[in-house]
mmCIF file of C-alpha atoms in Angstrom:
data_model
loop_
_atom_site.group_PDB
_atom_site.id
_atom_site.type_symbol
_atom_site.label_atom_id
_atom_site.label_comp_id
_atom_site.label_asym_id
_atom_site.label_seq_id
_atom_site.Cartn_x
_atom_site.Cartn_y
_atom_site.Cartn_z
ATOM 1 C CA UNK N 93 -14.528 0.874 13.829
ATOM 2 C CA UNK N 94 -11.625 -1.630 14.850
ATOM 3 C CA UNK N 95 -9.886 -1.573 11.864
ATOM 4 C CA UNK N 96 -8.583 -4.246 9.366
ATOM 5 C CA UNK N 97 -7.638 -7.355 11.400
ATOM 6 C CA UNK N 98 -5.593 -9.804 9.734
ATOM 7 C CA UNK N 99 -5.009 -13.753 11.527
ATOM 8 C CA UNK N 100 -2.283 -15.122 11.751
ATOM 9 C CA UNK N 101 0.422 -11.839 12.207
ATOM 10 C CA UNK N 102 2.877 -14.463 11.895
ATOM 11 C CA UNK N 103 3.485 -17.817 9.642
ATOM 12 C CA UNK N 104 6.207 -19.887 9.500
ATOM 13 C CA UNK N 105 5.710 -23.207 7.134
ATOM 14 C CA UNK N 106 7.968 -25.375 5.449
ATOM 15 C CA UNK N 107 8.477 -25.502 1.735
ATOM 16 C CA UNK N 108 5.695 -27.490 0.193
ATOM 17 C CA UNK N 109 3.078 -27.052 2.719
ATOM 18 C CA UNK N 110 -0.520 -25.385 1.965
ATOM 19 C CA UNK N 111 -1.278 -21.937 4.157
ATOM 20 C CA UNK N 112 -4.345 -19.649 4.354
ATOM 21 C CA UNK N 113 -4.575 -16.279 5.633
ATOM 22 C CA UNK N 114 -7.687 -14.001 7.347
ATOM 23 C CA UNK N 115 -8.353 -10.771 6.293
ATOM 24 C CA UNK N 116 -11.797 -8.683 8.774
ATOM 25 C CA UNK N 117 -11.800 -5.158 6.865
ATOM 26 C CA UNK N 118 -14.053 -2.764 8.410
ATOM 27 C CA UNK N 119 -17.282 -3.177 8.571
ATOM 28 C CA UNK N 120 -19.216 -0.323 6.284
ATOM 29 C CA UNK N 121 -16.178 -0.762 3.371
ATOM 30 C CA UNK N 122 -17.117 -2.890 0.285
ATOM 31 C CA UNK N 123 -13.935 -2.250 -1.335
ATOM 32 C CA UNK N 124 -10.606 -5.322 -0.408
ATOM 33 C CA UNK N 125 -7.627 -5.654 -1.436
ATOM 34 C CA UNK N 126 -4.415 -8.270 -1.067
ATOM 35 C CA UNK N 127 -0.727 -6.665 -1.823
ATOM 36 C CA UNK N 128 2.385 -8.423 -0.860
ATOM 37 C CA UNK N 129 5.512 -6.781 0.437
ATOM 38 C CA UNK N 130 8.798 -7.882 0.459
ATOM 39 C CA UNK N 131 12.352 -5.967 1.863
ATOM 40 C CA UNK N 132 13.009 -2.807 0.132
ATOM 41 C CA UNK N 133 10.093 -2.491 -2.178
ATOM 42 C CA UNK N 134 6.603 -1.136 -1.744
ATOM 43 C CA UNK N 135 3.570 -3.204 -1.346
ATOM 44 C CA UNK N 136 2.744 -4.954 -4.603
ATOM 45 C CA UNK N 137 -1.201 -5.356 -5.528
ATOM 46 C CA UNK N 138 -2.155 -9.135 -6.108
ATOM 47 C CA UNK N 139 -6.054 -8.981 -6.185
ATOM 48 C CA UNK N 140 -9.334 -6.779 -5.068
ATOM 49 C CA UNK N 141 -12.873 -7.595 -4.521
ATOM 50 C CA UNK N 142 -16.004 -5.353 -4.712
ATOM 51 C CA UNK N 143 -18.526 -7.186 -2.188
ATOM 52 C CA UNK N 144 -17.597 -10.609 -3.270
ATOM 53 C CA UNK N 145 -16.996 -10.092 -6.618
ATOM 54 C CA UNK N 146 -13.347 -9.916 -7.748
ATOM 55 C CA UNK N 147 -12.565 -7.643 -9.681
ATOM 56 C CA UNK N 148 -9.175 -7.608 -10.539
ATOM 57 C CA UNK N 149 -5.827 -10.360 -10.335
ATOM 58 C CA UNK N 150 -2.334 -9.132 -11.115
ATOM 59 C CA UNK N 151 0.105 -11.226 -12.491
ATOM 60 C CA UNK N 152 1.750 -11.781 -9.564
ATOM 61 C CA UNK N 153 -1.079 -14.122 -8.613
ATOM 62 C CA UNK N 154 0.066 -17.751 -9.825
ATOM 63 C CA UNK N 155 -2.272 -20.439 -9.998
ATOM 64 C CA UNK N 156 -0.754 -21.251 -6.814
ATOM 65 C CA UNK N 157 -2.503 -18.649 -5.199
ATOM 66 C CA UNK N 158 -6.566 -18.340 -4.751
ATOM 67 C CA UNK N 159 -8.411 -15.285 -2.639
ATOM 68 C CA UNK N 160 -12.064 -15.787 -1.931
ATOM 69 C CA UNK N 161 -14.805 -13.490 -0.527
ATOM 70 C CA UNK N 162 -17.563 -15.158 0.685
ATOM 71 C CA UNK N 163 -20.860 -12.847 1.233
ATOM 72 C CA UNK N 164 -18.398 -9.460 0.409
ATOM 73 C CA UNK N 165 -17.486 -10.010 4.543
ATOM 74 C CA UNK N 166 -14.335 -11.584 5.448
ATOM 75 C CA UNK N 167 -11.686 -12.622 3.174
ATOM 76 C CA UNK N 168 -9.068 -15.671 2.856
ATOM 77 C CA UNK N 169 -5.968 -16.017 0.654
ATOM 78 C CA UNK N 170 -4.362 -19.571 0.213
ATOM 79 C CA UNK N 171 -0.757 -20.659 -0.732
ATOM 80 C CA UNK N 172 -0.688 -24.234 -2.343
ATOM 81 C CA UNK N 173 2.353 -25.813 -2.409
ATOM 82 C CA UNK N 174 4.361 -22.707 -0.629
ATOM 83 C CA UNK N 175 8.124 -21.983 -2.070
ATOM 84 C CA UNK N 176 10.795 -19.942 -0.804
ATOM 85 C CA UNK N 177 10.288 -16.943 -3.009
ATOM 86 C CA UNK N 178 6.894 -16.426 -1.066
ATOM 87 C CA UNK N 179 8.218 -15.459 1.590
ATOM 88 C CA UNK N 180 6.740 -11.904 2.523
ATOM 89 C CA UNK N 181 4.725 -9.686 3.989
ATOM 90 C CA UNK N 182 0.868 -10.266 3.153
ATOM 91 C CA UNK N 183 -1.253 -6.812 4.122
ATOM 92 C CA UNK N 184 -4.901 -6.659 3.452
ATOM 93 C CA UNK N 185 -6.742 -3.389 2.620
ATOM 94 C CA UNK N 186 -10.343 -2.140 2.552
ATOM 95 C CA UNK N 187 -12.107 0.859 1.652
ATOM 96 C CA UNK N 188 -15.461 3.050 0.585
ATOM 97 C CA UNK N 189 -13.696 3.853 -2.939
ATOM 98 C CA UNK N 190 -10.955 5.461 -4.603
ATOM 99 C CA UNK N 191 -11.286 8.620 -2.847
ATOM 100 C CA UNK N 192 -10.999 7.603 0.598
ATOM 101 C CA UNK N 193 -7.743 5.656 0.961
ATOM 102 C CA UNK N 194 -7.231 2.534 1.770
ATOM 103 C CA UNK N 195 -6.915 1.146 5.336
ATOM 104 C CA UNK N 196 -3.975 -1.403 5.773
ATOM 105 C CA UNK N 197 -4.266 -4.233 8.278
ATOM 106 C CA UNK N 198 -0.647 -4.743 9.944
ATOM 107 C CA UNK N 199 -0.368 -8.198 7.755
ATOM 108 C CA UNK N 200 0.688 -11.420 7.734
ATOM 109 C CA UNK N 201 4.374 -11.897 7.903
ATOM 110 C CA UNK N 202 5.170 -15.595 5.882
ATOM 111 C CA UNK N 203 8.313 -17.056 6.057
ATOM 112 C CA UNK N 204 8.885 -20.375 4.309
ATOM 113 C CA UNK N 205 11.600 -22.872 5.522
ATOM 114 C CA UNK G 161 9.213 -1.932 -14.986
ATOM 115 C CA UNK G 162 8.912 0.722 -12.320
ATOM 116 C CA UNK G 163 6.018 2.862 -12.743
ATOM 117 C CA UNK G 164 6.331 4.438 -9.657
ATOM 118 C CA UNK G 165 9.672 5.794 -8.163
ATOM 119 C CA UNK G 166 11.304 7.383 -5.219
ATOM 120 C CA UNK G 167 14.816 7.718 -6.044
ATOM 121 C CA UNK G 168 15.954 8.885 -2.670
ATOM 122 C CA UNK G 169 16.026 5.877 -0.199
ATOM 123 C CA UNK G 170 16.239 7.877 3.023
ATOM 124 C CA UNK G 171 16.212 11.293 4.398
ATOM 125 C CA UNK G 172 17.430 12.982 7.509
ATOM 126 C CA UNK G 173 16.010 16.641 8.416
ATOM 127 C CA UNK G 174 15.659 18.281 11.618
ATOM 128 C CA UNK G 175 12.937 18.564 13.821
ATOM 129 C CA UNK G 176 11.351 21.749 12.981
ATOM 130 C CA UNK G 177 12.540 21.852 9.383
ATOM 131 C CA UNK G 178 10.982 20.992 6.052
ATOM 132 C CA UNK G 179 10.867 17.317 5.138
ATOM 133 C CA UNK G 180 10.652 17.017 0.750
ATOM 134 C CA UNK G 181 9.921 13.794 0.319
ATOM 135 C CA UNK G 182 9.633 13.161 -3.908
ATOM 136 C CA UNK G 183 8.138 10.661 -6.067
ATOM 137 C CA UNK G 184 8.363 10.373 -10.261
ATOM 138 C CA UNK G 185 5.997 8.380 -11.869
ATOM 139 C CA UNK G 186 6.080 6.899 -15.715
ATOM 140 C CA UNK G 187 2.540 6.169 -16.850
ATOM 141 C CA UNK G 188 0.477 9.027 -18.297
ATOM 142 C CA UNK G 189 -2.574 7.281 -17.526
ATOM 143 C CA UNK G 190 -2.347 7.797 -13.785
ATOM 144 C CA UNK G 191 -4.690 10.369 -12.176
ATOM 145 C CA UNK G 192 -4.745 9.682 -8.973
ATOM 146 C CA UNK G 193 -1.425 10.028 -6.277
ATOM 147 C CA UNK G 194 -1.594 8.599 -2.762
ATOM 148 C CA UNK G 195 1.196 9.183 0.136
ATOM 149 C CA UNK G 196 1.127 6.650 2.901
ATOM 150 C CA UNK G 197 3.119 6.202 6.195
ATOM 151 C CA UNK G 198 4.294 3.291 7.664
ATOM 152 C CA UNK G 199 5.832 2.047 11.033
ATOM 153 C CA UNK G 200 7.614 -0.983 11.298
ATOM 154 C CA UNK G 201 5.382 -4.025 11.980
ATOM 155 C CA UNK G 202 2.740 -1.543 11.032
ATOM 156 C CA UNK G 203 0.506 -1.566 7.690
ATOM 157 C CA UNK G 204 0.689 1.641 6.053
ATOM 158 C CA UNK G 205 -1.487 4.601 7.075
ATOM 159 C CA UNK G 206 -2.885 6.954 4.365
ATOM 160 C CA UNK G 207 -1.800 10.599 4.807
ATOM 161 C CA UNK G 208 -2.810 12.608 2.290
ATOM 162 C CA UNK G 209 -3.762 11.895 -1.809
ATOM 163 C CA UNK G 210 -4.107 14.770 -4.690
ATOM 164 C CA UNK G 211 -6.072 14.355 -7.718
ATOM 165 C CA UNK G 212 -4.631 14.951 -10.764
ATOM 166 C CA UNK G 213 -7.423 17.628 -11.540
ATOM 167 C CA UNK G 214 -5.192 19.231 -9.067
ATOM 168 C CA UNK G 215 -1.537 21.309 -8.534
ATOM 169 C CA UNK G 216 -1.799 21.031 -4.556
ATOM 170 C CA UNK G 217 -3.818 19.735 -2.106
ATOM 171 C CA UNK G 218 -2.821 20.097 2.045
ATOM 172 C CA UNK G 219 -4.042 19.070 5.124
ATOM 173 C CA UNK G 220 -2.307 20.406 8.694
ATOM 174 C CA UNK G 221 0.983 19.922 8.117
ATOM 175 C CA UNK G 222 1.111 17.858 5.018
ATOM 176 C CA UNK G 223 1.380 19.102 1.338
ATOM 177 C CA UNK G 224 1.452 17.196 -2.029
ATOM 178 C CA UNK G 225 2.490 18.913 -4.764
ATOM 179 C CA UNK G 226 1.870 17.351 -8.862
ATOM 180 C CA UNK G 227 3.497 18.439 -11.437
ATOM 181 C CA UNK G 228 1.171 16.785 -14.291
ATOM 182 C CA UNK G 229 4.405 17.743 -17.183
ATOM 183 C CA UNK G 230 7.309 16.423 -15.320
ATOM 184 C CA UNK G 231 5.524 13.476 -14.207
ATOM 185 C CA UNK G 232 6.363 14.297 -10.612
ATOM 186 C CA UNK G 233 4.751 14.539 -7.131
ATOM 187 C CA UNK G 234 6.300 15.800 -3.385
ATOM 188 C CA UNK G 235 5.021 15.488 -0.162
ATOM 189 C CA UNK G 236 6.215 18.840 1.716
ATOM 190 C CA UNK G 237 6.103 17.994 5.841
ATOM 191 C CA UNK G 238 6.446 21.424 7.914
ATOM 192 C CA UNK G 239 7.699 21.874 10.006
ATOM 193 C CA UNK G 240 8.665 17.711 10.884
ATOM 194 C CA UNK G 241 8.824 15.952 14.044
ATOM 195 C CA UNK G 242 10.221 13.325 15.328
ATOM 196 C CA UNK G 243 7.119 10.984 15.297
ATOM 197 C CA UNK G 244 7.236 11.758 11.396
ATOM 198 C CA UNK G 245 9.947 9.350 11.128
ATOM 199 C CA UNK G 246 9.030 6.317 9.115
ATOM 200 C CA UNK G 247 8.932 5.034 5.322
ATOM 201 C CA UNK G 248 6.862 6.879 3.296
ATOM 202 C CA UNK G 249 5.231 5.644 0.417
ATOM 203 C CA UNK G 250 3.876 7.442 -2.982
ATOM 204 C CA UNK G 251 1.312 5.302 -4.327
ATOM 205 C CA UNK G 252 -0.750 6.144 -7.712
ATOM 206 C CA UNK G 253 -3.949 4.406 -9.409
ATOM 207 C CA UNK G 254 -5.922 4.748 -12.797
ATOM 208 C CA UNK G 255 -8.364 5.196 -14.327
ATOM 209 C CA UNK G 256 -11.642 3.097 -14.008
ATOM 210 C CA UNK G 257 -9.210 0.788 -11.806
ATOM 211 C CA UNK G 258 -8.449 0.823 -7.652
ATOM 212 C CA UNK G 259 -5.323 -1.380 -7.879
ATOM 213 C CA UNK G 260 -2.501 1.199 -6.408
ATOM 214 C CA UNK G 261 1.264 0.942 -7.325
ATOM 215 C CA UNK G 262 3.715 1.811 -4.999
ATOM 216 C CA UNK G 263 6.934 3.283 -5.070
ATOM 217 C CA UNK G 264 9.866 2.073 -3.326
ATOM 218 C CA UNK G 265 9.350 3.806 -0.266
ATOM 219 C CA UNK G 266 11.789 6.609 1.320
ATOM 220 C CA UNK G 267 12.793 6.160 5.099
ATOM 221 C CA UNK G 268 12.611 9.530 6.983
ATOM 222 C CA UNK G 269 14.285 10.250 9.849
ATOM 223 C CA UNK G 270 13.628 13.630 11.819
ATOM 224 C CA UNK G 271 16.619 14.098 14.760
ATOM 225 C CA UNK G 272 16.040 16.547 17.621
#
């Protein structure tokens, strides 16, 4: 068990430029999740998959924004056209279910110039 | 809208003491109440979750408390150490649903 790994830890892009993030959650979990974090607030959910399937989008999640799932393994989420305002913190989470907690990757810290 | 909320943005307790760490939540449909800890340039680590079947639930030295009529939830830390310190997070889900919403978070600080 090695965790969730997230790639890069770090991204810095310029306004208007397209990025894509990694997300490995552990191996035996079927359950992943995207939430965004910026200063002073807890994380915010943007989107979870069950296998490959997903399941649920917030609001949060302009058309800007697209998570895929391939095979329920890995998972990617891609910024089109990035702005300012996306600047954040971008943690990934898996798990076996509700009753087991999630386990956070240490995320992807964006900052758009 | 802020369904979830921690009110206090930081505490400072001494090692050895009781840490109270509280959370209030707005939405009657929650049933489920997550703490996690997190460490800068860390993700957050889940410590401990109650059910709301439940009044308590603890592990070592962790305790949640829910009170299902006041709409609130504690995490009780005894006694706290210095490693404790970090933002804490109350977290709470749904029904039929595994998207969590967080609170604010409450930086703890435990001083020798």
């Amino acid at each position: 068990d090695t965790g969730v790994s997230q790639d890069p830890r770090h991204k810095i892009t310029k306004r208007g430029q397209n990025v894509t993030f990694r997300c490995d959650p552990i191996s035996e979990h079927n359950r992943l999740y995207w939430y965004r974090q910026t200063l002073g607030q807890g994380p915010e959910f943007l989107t979870y998959f069950q296998n490959e399937a997903q399941l649920e989008k917030s609001r949060l999640l302009s058309d800007r924004f697209s998570a895929e799932r391939p095979k329920g393994s890995f998972s990617t989420l891609e910024i089109q056209r990035t702005e300012q305002g996306d600047s954040a913190m971008y943690l990934c989470a898996s798990s076996r279910g509700q009753d087991y907690g999630y386990t956070f990757g240490s995320g992807t810290r964006l900052t758009v110039v | 809208d802020q369904q979830v909320k921690q009110n206090s943005p930081s505490l400072s307790v001494q090692e050895g003491r009781i840490s109270i760490l509280n959370c209030d939540y707005t939405n009657s449909m929650f049933d489920y109440f997550l703490w996690y800890k997190k460490y800068p340039a860390e993700g957050p680590t889940f410590l401990i979750s109650i059910s709301s079947i439940k009044d308590k639930n603890e592990d070592g030295r962790f305790t949640v408390f829910l009170n299902k009529s006041a709409k609130h939830l504690s995490l009780h830390i005894v006694p706290s150490q210095p490693g404790d310190s970090a933002v804490y997070f109350c977290a709470a889900s749904g029904r039929n649903t595994d998207k969590l919403i967080f609170g604010t978070g409450t930086r703890l600080q435990v001083f020798p």
